[in-house]
Structure formats: structure tokens, C-alpha cells
Short mmCIF file of C-alpha atoms and ligand atoms in Angstrom, two decimals:
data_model
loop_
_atom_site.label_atom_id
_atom_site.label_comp_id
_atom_site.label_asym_id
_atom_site.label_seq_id
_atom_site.Cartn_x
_atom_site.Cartn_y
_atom_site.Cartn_z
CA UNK A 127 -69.54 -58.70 213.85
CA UNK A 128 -68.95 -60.37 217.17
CA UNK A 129 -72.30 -61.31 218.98
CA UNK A 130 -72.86 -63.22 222.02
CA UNK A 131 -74.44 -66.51 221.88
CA UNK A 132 -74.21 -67.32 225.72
CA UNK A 133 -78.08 -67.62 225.72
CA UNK A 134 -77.52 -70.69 223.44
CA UNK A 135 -75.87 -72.93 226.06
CA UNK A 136 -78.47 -72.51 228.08
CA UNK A 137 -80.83 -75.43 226.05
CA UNK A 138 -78.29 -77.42 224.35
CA UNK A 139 -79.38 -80.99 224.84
CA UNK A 140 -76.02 -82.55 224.10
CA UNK A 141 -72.16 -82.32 222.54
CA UNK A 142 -72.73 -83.02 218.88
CA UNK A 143 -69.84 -83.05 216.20
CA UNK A 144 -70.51 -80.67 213.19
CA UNK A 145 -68.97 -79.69 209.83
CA UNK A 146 -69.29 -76.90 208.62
CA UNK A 147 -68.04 -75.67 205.10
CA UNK A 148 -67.10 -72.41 204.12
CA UNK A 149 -66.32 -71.54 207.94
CA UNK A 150 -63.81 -68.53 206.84
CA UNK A 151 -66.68 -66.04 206.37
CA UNK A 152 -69.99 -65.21 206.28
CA UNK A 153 -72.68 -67.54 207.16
CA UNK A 154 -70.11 -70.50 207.96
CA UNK A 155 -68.27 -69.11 210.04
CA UNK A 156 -70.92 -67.64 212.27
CA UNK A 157 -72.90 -71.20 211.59
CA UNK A 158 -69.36 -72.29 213.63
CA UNK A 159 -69.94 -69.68 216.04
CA UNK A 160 -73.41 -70.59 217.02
CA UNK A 161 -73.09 -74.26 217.52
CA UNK A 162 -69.23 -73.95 219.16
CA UNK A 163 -71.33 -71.79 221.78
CA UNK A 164 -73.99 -74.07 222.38
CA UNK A 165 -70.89 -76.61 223.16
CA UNK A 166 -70.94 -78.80 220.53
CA UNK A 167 -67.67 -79.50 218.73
CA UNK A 168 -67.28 -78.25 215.36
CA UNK A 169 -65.25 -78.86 212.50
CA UNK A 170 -64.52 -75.84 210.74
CA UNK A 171 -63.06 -76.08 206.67
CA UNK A 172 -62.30 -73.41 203.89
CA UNK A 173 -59.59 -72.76 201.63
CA UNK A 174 -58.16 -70.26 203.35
CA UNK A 175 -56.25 -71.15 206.31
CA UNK A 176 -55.26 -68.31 208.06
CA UNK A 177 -58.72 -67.62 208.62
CA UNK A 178 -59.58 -70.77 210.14
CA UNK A 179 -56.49 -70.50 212.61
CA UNK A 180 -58.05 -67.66 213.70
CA UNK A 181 -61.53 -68.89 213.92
CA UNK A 182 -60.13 -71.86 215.71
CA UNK A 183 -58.06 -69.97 217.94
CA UNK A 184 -60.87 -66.93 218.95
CA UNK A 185 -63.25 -70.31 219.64
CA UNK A 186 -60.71 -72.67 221.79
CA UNK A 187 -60.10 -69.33 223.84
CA UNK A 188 -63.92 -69.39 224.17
CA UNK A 189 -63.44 -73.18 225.22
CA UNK A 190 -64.70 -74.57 222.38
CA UNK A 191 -63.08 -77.79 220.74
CA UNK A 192 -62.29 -77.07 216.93
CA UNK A 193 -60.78 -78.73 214.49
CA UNK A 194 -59.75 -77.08 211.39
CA UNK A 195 -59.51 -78.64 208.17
CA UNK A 196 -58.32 -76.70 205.25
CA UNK A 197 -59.73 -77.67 201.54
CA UNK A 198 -61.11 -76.82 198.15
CA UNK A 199 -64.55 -78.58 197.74
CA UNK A 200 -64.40 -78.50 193.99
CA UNK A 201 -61.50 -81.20 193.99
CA UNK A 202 -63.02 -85.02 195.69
CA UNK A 203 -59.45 -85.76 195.72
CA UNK A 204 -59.17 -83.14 198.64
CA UNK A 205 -62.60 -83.50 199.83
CA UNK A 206 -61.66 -87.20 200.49
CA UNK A 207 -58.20 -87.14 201.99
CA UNK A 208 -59.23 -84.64 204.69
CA UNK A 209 -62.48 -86.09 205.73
CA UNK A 210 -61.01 -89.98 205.49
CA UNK A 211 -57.95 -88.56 207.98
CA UNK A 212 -60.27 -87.26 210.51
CA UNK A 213 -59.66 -89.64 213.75
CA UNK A 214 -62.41 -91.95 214.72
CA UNK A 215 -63.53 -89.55 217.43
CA UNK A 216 -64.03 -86.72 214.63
CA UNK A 217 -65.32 -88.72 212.25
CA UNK A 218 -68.59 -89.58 213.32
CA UNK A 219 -70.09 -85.87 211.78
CA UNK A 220 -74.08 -85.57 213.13
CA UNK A 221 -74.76 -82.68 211.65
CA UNK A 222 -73.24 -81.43 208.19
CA UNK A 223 -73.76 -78.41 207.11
CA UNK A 224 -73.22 -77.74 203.22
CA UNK A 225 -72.57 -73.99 203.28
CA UNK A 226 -69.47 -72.89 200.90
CA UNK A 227 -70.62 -71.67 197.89
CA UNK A 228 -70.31 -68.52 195.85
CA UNK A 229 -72.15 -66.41 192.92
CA UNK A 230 -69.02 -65.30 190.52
CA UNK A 231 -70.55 -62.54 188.47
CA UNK A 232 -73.59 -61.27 186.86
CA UNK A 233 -73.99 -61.12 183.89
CA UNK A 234 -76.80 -61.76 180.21
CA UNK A 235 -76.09 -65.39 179.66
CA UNK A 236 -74.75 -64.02 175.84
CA UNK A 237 -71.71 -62.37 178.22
CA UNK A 238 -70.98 -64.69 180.64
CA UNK A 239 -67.90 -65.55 181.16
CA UNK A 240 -67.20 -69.64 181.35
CA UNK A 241 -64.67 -69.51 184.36
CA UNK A 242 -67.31 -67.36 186.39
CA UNK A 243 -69.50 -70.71 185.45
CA UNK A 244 -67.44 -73.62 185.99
CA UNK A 245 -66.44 -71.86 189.13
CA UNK A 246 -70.24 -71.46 190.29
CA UNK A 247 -70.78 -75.00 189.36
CA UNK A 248 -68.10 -76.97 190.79
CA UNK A 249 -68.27 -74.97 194.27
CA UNK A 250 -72.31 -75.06 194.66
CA UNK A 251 -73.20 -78.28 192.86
CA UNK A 252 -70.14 -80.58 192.70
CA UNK A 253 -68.69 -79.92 195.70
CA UNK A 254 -71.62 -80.22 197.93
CA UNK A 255 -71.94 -83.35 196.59
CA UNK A 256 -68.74 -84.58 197.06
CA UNK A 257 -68.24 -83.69 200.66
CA UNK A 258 -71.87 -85.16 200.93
CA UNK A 259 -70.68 -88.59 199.49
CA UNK A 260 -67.79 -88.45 201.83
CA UNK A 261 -70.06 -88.14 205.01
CA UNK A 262 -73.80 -89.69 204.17
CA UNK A 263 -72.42 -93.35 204.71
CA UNK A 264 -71.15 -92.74 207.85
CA UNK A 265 -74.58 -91.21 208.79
CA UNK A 266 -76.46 -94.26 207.08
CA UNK A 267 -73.95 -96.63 209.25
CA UNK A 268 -74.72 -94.86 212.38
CA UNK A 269 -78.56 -94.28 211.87
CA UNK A 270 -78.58 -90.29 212.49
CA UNK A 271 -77.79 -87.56 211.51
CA UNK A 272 -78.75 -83.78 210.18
CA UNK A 273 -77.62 -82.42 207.07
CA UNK A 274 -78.12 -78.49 206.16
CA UNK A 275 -77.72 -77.26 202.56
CA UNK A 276 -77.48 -73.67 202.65
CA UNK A 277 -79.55 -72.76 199.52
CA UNK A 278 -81.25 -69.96 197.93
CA UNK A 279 -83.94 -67.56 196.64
CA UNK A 280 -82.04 -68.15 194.09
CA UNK A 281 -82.91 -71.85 194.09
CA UNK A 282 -87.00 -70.72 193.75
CA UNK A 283 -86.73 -68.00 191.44
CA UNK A 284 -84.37 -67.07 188.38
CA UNK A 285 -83.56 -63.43 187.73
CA UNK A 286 -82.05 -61.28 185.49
CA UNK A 287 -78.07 -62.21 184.49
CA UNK A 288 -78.24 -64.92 187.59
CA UNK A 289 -78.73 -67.86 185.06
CA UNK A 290 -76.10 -70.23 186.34
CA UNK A 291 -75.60 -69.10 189.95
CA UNK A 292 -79.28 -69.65 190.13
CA UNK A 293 -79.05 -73.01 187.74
CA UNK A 294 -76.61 -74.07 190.40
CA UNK A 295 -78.64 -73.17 193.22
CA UNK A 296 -81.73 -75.00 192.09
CA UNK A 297 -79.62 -78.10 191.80
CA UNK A 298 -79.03 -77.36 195.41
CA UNK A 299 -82.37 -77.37 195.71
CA UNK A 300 -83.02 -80.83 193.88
CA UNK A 301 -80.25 -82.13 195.39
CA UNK A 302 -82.08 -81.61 199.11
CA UNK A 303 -85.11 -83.00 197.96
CA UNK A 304 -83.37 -86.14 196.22
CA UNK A 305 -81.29 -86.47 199.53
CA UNK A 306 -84.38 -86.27 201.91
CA UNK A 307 -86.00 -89.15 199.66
CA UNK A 308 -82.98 -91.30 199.32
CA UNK A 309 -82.36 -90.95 203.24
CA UNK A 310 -86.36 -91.84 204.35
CA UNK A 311 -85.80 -94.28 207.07
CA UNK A 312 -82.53 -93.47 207.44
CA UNK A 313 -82.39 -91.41 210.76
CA UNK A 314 -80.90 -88.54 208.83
CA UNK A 315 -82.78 -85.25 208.13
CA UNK A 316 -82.32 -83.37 205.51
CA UNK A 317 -83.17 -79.54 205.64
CA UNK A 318 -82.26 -76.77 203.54
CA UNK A 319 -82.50 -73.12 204.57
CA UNK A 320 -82.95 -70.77 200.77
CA UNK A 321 -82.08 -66.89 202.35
CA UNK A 322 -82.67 -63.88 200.34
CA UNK A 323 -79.94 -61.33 200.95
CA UNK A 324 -78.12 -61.07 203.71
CA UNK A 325 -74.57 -58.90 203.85
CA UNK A 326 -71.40 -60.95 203.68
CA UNK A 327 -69.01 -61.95 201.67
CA UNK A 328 -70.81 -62.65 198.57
CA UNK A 329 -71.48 -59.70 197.07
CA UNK A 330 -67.91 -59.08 197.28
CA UNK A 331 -66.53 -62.63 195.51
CA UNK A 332 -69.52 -62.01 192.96
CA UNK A 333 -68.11 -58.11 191.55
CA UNK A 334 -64.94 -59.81 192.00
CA UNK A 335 -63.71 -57.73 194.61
CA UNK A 336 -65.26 -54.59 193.88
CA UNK A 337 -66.24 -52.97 196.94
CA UNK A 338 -68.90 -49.91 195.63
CA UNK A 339 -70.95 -52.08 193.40
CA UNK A 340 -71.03 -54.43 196.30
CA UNK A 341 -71.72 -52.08 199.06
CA UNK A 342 -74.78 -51.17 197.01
CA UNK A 343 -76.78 -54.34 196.85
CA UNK A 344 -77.19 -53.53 200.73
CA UNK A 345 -78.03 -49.43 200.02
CA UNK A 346 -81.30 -48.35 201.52
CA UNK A 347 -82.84 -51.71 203.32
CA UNK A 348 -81.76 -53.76 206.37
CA UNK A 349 -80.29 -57.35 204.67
CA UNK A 350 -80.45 -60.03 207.16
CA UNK A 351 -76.79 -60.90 208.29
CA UNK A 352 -74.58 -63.63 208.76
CA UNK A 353 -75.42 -64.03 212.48
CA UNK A 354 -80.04 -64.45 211.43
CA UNK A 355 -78.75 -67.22 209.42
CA UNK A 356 -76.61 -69.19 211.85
CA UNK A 357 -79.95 -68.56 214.19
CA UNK A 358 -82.13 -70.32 211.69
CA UNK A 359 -79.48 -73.75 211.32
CA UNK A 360 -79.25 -73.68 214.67
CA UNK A 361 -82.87 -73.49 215.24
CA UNK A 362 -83.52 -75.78 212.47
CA UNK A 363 -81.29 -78.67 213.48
CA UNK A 364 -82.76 -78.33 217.45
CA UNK A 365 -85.90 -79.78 216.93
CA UNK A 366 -87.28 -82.81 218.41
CA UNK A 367 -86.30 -86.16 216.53
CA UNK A 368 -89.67 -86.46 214.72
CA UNK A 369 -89.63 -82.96 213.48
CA UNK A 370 -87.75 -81.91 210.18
CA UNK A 371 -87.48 -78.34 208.60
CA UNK A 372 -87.63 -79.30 205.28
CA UNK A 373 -86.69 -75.99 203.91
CA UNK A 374 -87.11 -72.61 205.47
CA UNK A 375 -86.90 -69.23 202.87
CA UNK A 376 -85.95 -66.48 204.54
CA UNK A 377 -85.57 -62.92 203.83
CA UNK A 378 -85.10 -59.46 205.60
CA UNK A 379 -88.55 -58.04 206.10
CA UNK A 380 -87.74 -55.37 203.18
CA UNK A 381 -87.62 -58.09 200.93
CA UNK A 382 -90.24 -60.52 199.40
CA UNK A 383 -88.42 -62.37 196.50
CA UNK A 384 -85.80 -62.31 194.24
CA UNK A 385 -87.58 -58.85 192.39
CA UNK A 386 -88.83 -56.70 194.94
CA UNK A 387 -86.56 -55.03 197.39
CA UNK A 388 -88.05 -51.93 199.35
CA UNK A 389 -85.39 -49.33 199.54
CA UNK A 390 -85.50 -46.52 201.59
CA UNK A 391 -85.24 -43.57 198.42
CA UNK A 392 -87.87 -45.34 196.43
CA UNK A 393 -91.18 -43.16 196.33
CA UNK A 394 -94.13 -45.05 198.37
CA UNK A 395 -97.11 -44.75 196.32
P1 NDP B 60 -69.08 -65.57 201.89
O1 NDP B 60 -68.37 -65.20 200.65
O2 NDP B 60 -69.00 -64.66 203.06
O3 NDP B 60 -68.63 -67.04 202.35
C1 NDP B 60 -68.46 -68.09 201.43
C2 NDP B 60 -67.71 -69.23 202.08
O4 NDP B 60 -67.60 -70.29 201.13
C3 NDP B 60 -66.28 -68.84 202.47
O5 NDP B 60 -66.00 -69.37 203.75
C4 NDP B 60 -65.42 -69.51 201.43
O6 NDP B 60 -64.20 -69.93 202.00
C5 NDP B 60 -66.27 -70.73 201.09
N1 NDP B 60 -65.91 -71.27 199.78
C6 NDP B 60 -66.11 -70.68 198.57
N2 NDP B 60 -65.57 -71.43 197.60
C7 NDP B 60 -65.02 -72.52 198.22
C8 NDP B 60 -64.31 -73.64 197.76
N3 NDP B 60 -64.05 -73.84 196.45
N4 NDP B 60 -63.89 -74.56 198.66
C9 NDP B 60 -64.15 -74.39 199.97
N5 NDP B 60 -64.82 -73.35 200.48
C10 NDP B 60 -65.24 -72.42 199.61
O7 NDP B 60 -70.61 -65.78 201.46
P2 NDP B 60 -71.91 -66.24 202.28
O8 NDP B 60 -71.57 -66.56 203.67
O9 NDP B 60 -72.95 -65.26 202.01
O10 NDP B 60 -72.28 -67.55 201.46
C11 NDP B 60 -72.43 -68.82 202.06
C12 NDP B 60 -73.46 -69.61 201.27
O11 NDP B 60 -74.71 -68.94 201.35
C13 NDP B 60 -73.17 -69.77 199.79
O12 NDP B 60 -73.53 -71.08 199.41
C14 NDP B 60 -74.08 -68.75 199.13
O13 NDP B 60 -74.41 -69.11 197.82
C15 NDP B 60 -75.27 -68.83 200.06
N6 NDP B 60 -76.18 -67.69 200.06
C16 NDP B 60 -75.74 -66.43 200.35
C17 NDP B 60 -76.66 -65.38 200.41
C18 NDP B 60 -76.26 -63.97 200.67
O14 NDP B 60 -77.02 -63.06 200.31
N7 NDP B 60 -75.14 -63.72 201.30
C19 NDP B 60 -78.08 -65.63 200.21
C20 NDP B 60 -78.43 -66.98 199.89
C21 NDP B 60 -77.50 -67.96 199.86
P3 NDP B 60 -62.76 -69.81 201.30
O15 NDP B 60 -62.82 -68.66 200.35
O16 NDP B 60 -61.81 -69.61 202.44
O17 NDP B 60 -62.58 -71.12 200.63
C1 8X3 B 61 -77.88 -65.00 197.26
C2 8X3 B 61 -79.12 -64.19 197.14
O1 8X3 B 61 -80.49 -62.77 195.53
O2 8X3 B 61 -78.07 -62.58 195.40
O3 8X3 B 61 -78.12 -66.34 196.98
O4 8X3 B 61 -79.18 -64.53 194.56
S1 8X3 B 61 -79.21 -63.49 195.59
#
């Protein structure tokens, strides 16, 4: 959904560069949308390219500067070429945020399937941390800079056949706290936003395509949506320079955790 951020511009402090991964859907890409209307420059990444031509096309028109970068975080080879090629002027990132990531079924650990696993792992876990190693020095050399893991409910609570996509979301959530220790002193904050559900992509990737079973995680509720996240980073990473959001859970009002859900045909009692 396309939604006006023109009401952004209107309180940006200054042009900042950002990366954002996973740009081609979902939260990333309207995490691009956000900060490309509040003027900063953004650089947007994914595997799939055609999207980001798009994305990079529908923002320049909006005169945005973009740069598009097209990669698989689970291989550092990758990771490393395209962020080490980045000219000088794109290189120094200020605010990172760690977005792609996926849940690849759901199922009793005793059926899971090992691809589903490795998959879950190397996107959430490994890759974050390899386009993190790739960008944290420059950050450390420069004295500032922001980085945003997009976590989980699933990194507080575990639930029913989510085992590893929540294993690998509560590294995420180690991972943030680990970084915000390392980094004390450092100029860099680190904040992680955990949502609940919100309708993208996900459901999608995690039945594997199957559009029913994933239309019905969003049946009979309002989910929050791409666009409350990208408010939230935004919001998150425009706070004075003594303040950090260390991590902000967020749900739709219908939901309070991982278990409870209100739908509209369940019986109040
Ligand atoms: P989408 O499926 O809509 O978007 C996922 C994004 O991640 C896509 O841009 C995809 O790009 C990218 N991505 C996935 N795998 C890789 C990879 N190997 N290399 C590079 N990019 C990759 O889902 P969401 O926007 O919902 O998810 C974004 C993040 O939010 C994820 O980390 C997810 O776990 C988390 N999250 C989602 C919630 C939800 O309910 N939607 C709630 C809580 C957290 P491409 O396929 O082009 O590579
Ligand atoms: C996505 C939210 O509840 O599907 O991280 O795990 S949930």
C-alpha cells in the first residue's frame, strides 16, 4: 500500500545515509520509504532485483537518492563484495537497519524439515551478523551511528511448532543486547524493534507460498502493517543523541503476545 509520508520532511534534522536489508517487501521496503521521504539517502538491498529497480525507480521519481544493491545475506562472500564496493560517499552507513529475515515453516520440532532450518538460521542469525561485521567498523571509525535489528515476539516468547524461527529470533535478540554492550562508548546505538504480527510477506514465504493458510493468520483482527513498523524505526532512530530505544515490542491492539489473538468470531465471555 502506497501512503504518504510528506509529513515526515517536515522535522528531518539532516541527510543521513541508511541501509536497509530486505528492502523488496514488507517492512524494508516501507522502512526505505519512510526515511527516502524524510530526505535521507538510502541504500536499498534484497535478492531480488527487479524489485529494487522498481523501488529505486518509484523513489528517484519521488527525488529521493537510492542506491540499490542486490545480495543474499546468508553468503559473507556477497555480503562483503557489495558493501566493500560502495564509493566512499556511500559508504559511510549511519543508520543500518538489519531487517531481512524470514520464518520458513511451522512445524513440531519431530517434523521439521532441516532446509526450512538452515534457511531460518543463516538469513536471521548469520546474515545479520555478517552484514553487521561489514558495517560496525566503519561506525566505530567514525564515532556514530544507529543500528536497528528488526526482531520479534518471537524473540520473547516460544510457541507452538516456532522452535527455530523463534531460536533464531532470540539470537536476534542476544545479538542486540551483546551489540549495545560491545558498542558502549562507541557513539553507536543499538535498538531493536520485536513486532507481533503485522501483514506482509511473511506469512506467505513461511506456508511456502500458500496463499489461504496465509491469508488466515490475518482473519478476524486488524495486524499492524508494514507502513506502523517503518513509523516505529523511524521514530526510534529520531531521537535526541542521548536517548536510545533499546527495544520497543509492538503489537496490533488485538494482540497481547505470541498466544492470545482476539478475533472477531471468537465468543466474548
Ligand atoms: P517479507 O517477506 O515481506 O520481507 C522479507 C524481506 O527479507 C524481503 O525483502 C526479502 O527479500 C528479504 N530477505 C529474505 N531472505 C533474504 C536473504 N537471504 N538475503 C537477502 N534478503 C532476504 O517479511 P516482513 O517484512 O514481514 O519481514 C521482515 C522482518 O521482520 C523479518 O526479519 C521478519 O522475521 C521480521 N518480523 C516480521 C513480522 C511479521 O509479522 N510480518 C513480525 C515480527 C518480525 P528478497 O526475497 O528479495 O531477498
Ligand atoms: C513474526 C511474528 O508471531 O509469526 O515474527 O512469530 S510471529
Amino acid at each position: 500500500m502506497a501512503i504518504s509520508y510528506e509529513w515526515i520532511a517536515t522535522f528531518a534534522p539532516m541527510s543521513k545515509t541508511v541501509l536497509v536489508t530486505g528492502a523488496t517487501s514488507g517492512f524494508g521496503e516501507a522502512i526505505a520509504r519512510i526515511f527516502a521521504a524524510a530526505g535521507d539517502r538510502v541504500i536499498i538491498t534484497g535478492r531480488r532485483t527487479d524489485r529494487l529497480t522498481k523501488l529505486k525507480n518509484d523513489l528517484t521519481k519521488e527525488g529521493a537518492e537510492v542506491f540499490a544493491l542486490t545480495f543474499d545475506v546468508r553468503h559473507e562472500n556477497e555480503v562483503n563484495v557489495a558493501l566493500a564496493n560502495l564509493s566512499p560517499s556511500w559508504k559511510s552507513i549511519d543508520i543500518l537497519v538489519n531487517n531481512a529475515g524470514l520464518a520458513s515453516g511451522l512445524h513440531h520440532i519431530q517434523d521439521g524439515n532441516t532446509e526450512d532450518w538452515d534457511k531460518m538460521i543463516d538469513t536471521n542469525v548469520k546474515g545479520l551478523l555478517y552484514v553487521s561485521k561489514a558495517v560496525i567498523p566503519g561506525m566505530v571509525k567514525r564515532g556514530r551511528g544507529h543500528i536497528v535489528n528488526i526482531g520479534s515476539t518471537a524473540g520473547k516468547e516460544v510457541y507452538e511448532r516456532g522452535n527455530v524461527y523463534c531460536a533464531s529470533k532470540h539470537a536476534v535478540d542476544a545479538i542486540t543486547k551483546g551489540m549495545r554492550i560491545d558498542l558502549l562508548g562507541k557513539g553507536i546505538k543499538v535498538t531493536q524493534i520485536s513486532p507481533g504480527a503485522a501483514e506482509t510477506e511473511f506469512s506467505l514465504v513461511r506456508f511456502h507460498g500458500d496463499e489461504d493458510r496465509a491469508k488466515n493468520v490475518y482473519n478476524g483482527y486488524q495486524p499492524m502493517s508494514a507502513e506502523d513498523i517503518a513509523e516505529l524505526t523511524y521514530y526510534s532512530t529520531s531521537l535526541p543523541p542521548h536517548l536510545c530505544i533499546n527495544d520497543l515490542v509492538v503489537t496490533s491492539t488485538s494482540q497481547a503476545n505470541s498466544f492470545y489473538i482476539k478475533r472477531e468470531e471468537q465468543s466474548v465471555e
